[in-house]
Amino acid sequence: GILSDDGVLAAALWRNMFNRQCEDPRQLELILEYVRKQMQFIDTLDGEDLLLTGEVKWRPLLEKDAQSILKVPTPTYNDAGL
């Protein structure tokens, strides 16, 4: 699954997202890269902010510079945590 190597994750995606019917391996590779990119992005988020807002602005499927992981701006809260 998600915490294992790319081969195991690709097999899980192939079974669960493609229902074992993916004729174009490039599609599987694209979704595999997307999942890994989102995992890397989530690792950059502040856990407290994530718990307070519950909002994630997901990265797009296709990017010009997919290697760049940018730190998300930290939200500003008032004294009530809003």
C-alpha angles and dihedrals in degrees: 000000000000097000096048132075125297094263093058093043091047090052091050091049091047091052099041106030102029097033088229091296107106110138095176114059089197089070091054091047090050094052091044090054090046093054092047091047091051091048091051090047093050089053088062094055122100107248094215093052090047091052093046097048104023087209128129123180098210120217116250122263092240123037134172092227104026092170094067114096109187125199110246115238111260112246119236118235131194123227091279091057093252 
